[in-house]
mmCIF file of N, CA and C in Angstrom:
data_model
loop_
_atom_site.group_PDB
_atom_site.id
_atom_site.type_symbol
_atom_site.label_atom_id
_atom_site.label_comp_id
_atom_site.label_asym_id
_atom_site.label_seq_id
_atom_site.Cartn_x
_atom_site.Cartn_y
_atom_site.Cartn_z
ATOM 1 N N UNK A 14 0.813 -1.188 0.000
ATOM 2 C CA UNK A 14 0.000 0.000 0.000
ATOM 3 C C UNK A 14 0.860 1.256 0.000
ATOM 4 N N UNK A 15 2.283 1.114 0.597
ATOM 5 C CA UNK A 15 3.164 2.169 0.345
ATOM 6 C C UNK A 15 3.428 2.466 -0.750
ATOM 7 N N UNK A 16 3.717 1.574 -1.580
ATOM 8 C CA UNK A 16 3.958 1.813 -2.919
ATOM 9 C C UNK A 16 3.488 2.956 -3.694
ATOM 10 N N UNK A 17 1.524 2.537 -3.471
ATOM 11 C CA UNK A 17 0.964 2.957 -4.580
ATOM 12 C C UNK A 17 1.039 4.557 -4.015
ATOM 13 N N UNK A 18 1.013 4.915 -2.284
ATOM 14 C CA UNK A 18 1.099 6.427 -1.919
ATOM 15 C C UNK A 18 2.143 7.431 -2.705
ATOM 16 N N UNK A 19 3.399 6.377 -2.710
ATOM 17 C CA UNK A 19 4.258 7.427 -3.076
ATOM 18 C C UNK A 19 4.193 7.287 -4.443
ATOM 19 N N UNK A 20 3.953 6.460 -5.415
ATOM 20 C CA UNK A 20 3.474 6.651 -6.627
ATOM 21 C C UNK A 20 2.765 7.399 -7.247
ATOM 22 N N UNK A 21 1.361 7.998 -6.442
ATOM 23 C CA UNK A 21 0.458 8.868 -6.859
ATOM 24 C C UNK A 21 0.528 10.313 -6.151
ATOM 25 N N UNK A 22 1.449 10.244 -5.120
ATOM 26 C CA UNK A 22 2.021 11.772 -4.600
ATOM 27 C C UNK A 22 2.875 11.804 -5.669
ATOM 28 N N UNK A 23 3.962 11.177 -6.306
ATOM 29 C CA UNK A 23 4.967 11.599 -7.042
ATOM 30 C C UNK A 23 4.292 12.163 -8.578
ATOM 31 N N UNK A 24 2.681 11.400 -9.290
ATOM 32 C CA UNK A 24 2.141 11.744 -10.137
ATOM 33 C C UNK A 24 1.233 12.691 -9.943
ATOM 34 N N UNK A 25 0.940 13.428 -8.901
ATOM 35 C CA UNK A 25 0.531 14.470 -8.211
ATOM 36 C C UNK A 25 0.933 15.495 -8.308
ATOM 37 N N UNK A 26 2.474 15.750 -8.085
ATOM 38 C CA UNK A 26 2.852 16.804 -7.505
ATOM 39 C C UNK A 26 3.319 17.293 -8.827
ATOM 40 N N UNK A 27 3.462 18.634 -8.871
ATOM 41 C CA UNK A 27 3.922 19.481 -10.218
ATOM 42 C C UNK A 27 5.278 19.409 -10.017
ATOM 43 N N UNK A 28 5.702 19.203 -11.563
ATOM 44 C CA UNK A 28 6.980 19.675 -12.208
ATOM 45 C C UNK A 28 7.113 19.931 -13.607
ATOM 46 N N UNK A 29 8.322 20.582 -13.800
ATOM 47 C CA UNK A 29 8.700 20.861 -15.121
ATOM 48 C C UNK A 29 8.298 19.623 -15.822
ATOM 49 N N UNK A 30 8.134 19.887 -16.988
ATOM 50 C CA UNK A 30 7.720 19.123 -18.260
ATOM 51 C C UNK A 30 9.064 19.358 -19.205
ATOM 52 N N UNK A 31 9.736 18.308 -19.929
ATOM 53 C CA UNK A 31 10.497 17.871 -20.566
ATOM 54 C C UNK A 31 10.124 18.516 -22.006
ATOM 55 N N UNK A 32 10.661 19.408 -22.575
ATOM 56 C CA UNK A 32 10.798 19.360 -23.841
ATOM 57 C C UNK A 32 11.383 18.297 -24.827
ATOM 58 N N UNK A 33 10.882 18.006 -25.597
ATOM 59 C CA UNK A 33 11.631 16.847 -26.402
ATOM 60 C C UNK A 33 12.021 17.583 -27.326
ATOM 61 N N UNK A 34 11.069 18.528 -27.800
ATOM 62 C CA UNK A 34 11.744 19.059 -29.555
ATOM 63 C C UNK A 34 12.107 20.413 -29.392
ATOM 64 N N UNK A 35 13.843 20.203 -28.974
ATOM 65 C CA UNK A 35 14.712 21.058 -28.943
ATOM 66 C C UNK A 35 15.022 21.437 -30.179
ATOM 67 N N UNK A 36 14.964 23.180 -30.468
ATOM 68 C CA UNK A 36 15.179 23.605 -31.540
ATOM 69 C C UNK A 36 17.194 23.836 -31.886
ATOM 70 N N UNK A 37 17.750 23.470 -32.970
ATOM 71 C CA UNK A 37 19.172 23.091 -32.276
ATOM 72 C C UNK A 37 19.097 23.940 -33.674
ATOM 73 N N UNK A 38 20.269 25.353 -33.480
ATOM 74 C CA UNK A 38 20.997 25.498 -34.162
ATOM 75 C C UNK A 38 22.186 25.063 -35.873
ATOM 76 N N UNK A 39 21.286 25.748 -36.775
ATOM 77 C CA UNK A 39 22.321 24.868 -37.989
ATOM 78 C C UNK A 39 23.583 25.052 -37.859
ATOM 79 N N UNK A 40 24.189 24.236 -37.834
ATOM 80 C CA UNK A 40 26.143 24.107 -38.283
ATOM 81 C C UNK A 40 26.511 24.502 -39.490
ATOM 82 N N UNK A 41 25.310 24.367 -40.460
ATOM 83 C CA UNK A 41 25.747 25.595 -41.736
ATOM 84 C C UNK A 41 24.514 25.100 -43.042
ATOM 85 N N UNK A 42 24.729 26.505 -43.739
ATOM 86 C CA UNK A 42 23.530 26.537 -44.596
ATOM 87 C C UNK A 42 23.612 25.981 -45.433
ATOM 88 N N UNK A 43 24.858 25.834 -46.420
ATOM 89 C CA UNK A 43 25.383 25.191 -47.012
ATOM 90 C C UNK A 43 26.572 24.048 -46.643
ATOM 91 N N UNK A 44 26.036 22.969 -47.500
ATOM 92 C CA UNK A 44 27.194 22.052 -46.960
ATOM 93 C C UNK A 44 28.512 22.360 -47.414
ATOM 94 N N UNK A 45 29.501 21.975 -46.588
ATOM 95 C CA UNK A 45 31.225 22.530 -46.832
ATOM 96 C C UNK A 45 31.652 21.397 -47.983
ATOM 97 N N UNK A 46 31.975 21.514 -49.262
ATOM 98 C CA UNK A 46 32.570 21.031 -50.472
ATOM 99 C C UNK A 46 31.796 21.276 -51.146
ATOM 100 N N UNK A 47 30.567 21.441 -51.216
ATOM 101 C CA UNK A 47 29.492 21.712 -52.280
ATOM 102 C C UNK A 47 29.748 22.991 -53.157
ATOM 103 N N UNK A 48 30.030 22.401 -54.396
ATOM 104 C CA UNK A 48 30.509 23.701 -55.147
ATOM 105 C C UNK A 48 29.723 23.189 -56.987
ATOM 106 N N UNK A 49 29.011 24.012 -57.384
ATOM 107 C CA UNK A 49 28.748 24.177 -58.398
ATOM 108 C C UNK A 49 29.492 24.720 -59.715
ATOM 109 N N UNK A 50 30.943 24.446 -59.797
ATOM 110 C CA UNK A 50 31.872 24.360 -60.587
ATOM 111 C C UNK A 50 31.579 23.415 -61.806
ATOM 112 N N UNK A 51 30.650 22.227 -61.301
ATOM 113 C CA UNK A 51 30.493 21.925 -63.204
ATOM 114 C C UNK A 51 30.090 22.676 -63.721
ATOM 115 N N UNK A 52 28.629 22.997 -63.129
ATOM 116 C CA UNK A 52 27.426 23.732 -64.060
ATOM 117 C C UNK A 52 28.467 25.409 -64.417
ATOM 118 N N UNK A 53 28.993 25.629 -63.758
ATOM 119 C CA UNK A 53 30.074 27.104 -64.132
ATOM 120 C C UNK A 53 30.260 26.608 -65.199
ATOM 121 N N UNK A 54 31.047 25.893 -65.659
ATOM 122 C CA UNK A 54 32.145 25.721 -66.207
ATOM 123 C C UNK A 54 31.022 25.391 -68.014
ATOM 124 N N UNK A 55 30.244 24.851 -67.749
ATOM 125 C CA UNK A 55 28.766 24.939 -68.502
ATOM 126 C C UNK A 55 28.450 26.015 -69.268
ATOM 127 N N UNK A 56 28.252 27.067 -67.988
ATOM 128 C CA UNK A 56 27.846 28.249 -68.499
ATOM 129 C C UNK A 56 28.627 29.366 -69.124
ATOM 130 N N UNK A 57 30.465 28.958 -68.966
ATOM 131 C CA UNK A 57 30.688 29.718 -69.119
ATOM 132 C C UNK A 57 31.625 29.064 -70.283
ATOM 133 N N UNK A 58 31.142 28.283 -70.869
ATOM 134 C CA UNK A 58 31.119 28.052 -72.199
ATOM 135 C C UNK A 58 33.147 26.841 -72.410
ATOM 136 N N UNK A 59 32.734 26.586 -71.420
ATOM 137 C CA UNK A 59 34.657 26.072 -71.394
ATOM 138 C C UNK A 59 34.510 24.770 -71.141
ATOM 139 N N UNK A 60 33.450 24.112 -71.742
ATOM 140 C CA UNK A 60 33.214 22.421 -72.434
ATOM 141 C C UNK A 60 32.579 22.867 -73.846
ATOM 142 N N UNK A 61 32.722 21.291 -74.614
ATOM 143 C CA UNK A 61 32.889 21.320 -76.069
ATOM 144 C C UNK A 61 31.098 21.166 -76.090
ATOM 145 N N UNK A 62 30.535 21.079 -77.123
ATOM 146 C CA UNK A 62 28.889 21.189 -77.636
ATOM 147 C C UNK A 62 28.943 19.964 -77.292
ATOM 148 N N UNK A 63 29.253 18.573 -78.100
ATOM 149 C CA UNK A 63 28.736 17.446 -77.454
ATOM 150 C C UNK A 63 28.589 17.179 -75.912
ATOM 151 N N UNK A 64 29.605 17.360 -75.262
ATOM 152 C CA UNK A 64 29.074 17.686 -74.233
ATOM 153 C C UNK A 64 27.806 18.099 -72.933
ATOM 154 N N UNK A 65 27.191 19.462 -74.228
ATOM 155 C CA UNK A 65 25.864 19.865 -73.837
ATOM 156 C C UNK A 65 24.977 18.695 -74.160
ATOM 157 N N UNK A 66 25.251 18.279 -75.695
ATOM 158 C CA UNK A 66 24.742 17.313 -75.631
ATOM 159 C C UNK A 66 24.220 16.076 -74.728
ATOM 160 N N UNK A 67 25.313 15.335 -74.620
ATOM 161 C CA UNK A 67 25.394 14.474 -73.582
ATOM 162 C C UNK A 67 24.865 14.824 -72.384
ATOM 163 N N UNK A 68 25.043 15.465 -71.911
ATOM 164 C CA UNK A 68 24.425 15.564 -70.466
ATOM 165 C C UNK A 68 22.895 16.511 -70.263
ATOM 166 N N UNK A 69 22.781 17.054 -71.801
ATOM 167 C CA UNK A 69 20.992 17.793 -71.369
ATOM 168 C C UNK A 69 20.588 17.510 -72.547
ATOM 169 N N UNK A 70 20.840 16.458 -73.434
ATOM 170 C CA UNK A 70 19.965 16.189 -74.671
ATOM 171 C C UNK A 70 19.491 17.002 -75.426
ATOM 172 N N UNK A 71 20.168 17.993 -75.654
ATOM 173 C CA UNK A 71 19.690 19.478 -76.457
ATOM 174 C C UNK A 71 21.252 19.981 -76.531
ATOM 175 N N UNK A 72 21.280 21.661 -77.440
ATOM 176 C CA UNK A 72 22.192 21.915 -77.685
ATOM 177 C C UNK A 72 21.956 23.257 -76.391
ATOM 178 N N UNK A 73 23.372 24.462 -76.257
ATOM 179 C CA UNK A 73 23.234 25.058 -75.776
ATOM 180 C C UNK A 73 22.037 26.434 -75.953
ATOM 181 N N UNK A 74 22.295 25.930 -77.295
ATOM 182 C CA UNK A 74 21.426 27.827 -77.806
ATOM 183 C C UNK A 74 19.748 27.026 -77.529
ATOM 184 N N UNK A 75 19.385 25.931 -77.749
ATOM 185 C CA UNK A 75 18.473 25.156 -77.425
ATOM 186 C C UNK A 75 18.016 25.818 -76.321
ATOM 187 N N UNK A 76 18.609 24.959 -75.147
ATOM 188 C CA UNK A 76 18.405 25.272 -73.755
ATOM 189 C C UNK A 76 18.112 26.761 -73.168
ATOM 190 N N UNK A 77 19.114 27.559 -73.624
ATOM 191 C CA UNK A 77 19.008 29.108 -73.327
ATOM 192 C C UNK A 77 17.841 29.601 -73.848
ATOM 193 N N UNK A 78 17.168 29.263 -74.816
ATOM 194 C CA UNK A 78 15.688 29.494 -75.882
ATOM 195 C C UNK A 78 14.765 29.266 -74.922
ATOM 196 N N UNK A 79 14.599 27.640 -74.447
ATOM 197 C CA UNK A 79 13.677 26.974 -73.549
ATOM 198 C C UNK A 79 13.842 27.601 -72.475
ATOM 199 N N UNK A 80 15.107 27.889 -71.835
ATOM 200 C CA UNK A 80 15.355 29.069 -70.153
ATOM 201 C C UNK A 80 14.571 30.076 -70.421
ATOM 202 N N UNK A 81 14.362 31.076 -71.404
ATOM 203 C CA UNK A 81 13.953 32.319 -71.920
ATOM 204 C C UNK A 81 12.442 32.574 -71.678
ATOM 205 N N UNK A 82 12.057 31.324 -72.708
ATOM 206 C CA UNK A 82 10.391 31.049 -72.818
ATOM 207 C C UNK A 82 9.364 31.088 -71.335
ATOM 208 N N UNK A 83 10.662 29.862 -70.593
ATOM 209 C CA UNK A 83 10.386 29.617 -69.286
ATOM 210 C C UNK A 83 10.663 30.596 -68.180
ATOM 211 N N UNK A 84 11.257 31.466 -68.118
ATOM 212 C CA UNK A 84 11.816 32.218 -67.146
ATOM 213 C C UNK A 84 10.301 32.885 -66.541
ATOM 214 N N UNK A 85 9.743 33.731 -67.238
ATOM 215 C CA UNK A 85 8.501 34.214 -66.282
ATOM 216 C C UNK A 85 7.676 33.622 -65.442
ATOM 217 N N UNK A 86 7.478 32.086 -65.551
ATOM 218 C CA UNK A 86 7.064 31.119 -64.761
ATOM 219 C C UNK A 86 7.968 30.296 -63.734
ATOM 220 N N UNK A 87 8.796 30.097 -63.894
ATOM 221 C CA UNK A 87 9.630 29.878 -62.718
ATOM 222 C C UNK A 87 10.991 31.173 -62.047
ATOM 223 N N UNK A 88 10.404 31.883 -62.029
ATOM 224 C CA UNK A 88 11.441 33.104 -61.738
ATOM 225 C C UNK A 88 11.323 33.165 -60.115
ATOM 226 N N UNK A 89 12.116 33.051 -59.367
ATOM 227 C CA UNK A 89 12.286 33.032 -57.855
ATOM 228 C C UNK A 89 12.375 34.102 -57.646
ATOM 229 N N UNK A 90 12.721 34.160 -56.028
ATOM 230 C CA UNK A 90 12.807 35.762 -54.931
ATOM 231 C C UNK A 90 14.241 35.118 -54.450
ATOM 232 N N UNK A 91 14.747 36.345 -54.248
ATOM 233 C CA UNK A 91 16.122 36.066 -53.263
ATOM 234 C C UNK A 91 15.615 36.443 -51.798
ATOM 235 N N UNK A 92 16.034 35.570 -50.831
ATOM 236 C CA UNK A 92 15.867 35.675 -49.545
ATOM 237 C C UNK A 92 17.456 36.244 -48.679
ATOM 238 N N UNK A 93 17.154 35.992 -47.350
ATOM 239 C CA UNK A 93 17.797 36.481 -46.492
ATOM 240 C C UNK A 93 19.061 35.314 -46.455
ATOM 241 N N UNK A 94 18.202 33.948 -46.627
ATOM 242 C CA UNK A 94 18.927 32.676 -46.236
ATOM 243 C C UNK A 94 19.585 32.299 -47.485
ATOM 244 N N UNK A 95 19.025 32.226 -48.741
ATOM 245 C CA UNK A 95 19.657 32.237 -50.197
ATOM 246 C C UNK A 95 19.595 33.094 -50.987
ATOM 247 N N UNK A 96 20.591 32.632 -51.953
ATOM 248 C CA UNK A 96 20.267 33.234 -52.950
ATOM 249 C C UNK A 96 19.598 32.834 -54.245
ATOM 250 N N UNK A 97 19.246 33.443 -55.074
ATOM 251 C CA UNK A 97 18.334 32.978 -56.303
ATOM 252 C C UNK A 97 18.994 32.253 -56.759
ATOM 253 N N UNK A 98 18.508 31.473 -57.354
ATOM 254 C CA UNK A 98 18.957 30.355 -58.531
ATOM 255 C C UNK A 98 17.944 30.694 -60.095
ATOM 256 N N UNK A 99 19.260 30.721 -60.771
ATOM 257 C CA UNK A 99 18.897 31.968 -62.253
ATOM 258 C C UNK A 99 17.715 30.158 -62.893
ATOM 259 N N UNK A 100 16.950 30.834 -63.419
ATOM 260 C CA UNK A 100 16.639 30.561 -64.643
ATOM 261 C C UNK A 100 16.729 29.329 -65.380
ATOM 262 N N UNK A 101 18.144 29.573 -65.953
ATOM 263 C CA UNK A 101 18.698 28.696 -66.874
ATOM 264 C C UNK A 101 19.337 27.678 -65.443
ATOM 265 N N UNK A 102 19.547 27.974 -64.987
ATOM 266 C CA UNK A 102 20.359 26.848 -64.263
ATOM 267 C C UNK A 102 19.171 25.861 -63.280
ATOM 268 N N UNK A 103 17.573 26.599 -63.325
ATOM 269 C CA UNK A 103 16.387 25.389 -63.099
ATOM 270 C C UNK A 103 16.295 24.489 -64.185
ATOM 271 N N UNK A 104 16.022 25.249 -65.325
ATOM 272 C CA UNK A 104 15.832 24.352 -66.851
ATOM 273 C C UNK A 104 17.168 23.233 -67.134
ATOM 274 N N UNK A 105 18.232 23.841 -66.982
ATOM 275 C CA UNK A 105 19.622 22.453 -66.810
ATOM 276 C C UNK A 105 19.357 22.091 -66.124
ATOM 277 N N UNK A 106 18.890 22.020 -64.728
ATOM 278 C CA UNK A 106 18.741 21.325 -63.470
ATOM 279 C C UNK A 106 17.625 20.117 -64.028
ATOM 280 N N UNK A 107 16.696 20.861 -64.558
ATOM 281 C CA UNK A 107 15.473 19.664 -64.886
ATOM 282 C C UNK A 107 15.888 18.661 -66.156
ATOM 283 N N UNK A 108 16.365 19.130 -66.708
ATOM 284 C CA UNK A 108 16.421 18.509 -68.177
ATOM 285 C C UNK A 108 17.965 17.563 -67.670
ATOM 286 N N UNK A 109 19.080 18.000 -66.760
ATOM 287 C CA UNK A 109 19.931 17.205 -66.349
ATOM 288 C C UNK A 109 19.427 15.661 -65.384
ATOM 289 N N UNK A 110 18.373 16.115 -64.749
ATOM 290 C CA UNK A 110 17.629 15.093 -64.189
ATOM 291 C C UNK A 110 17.004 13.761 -65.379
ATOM 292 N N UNK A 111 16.159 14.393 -65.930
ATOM 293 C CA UNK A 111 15.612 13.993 -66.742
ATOM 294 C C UNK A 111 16.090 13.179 -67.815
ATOM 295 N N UNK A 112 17.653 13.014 -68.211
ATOM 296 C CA UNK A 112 18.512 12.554 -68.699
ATOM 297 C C UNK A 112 19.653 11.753 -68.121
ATOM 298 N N UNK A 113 19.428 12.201 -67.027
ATOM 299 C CA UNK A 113 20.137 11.059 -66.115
ATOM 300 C C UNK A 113 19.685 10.320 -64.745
ATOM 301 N N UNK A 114 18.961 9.311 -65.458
ATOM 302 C CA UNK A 114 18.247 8.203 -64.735
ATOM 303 C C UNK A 114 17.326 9.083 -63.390
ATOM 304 N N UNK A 115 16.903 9.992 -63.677
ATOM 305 C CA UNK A 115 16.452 10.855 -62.522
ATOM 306 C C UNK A 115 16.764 10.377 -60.801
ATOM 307 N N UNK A 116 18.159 10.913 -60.717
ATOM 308 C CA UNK A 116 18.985 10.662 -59.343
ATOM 309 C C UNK A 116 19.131 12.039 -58.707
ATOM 310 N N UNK A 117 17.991 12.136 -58.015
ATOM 311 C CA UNK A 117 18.078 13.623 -57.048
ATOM 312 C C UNK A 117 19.523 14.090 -56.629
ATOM 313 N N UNK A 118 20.194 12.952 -55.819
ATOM 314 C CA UNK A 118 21.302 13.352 -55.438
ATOM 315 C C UNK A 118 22.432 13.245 -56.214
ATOM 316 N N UNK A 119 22.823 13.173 -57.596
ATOM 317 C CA UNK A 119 23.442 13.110 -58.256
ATOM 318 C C UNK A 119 23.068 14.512 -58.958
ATOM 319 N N UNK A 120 21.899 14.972 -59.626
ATOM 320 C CA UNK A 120 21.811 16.392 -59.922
ATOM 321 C C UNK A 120 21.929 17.463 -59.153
ATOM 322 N N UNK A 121 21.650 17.068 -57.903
ATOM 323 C CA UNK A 121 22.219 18.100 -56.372
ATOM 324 C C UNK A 121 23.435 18.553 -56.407
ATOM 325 N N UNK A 122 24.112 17.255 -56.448
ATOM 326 C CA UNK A 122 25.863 17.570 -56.508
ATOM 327 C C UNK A 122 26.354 17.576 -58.193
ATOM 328 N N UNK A 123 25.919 17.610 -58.934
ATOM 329 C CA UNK A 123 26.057 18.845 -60.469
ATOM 330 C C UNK A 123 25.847 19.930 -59.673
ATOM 331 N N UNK A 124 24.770 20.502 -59.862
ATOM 332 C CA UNK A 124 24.852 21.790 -59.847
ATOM 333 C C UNK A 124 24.828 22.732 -58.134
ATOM 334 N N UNK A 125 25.431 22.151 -57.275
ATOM 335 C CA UNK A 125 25.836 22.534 -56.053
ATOM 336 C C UNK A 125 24.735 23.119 -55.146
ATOM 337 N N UNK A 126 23.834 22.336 -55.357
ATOM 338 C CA UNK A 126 22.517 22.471 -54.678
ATOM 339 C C UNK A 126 21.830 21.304 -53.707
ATOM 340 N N UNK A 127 21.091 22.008 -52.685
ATOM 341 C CA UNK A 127 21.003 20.883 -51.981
ATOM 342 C C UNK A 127 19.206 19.319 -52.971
ATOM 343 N N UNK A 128 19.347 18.032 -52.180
ATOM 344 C CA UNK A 128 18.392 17.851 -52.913
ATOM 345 C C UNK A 128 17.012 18.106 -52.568
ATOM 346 N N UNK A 129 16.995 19.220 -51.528
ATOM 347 C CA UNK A 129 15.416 19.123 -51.159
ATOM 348 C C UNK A 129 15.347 20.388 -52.116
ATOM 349 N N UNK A 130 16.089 21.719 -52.586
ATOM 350 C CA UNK A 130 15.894 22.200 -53.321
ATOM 351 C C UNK A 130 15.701 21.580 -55.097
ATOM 352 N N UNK A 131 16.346 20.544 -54.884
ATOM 353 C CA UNK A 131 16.356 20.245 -56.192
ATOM 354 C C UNK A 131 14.930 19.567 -56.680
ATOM 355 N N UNK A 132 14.291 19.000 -55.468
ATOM 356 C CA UNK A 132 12.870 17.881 -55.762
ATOM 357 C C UNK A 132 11.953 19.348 -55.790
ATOM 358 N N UNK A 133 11.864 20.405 -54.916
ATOM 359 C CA UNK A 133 11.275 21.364 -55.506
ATOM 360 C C UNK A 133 11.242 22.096 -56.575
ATOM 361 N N UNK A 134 11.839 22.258 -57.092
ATOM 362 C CA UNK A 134 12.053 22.388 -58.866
ATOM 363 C C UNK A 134 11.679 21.765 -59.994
ATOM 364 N N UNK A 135 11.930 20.104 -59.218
ATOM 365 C CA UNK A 135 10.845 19.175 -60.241
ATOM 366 C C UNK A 135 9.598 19.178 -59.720
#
């Protein structure tokens, strides 16, 4: 009968309540090696045309046409936390997917983006 006294004084009496969902600080916004140096190197014209080929199934002047058409409908805001991501580099993003076995995390790390940004885009 002792038992159950101090059992139901102890479920009785007030105390703090335990948070479980501690809000914890990011270690960083971007991950450290993540660098979008292919897709640069893309844009800034210092791989050969097959190339474009190969990896977005279209040519460059192609793609930049289709970025163009498309731009008023997917045109972003720059925030506090990022920055914009142009245009042309959603339309490579999609059409790079789309051509290669659609592997989120393989088009993430092309174009130096994370993949929850990247599944929002598709």
């Amino acid at each position: 009968m002792r038992l159950w006294t101090v059992i139901a004084d102890h479920l009785a009496s007030p105390r703090p309540r335990k948070i479980f969902w501690q809000r914890h600080r990011r270690r960083f916004w971007v991950r450290p090696g993540r660098t979008a140096s292919w897709w640069e190197n893309f844009e800034q014209e210092m791989l050969l045309p097959e190339e474009w080929r190969n990896n977005f199934r279209m040519s460059r002047s192609s793609l930049l046409s289709l970025s163009d058409l498309l731009h008023p409908h997917i045109e972003g805001k720059s925030t506090v936390m990022r920055s914009l991501i142009s245009g042309t580099k959603k339309v490579a993003c999609m059409l790079y997917y789309l051509a290669n076995e659609g592997r989120l995390r393989k088009t993430a790390n092309a174009f130096g983006l994370s993949r929850q940004v990247v599944s929002k885009m598709l």
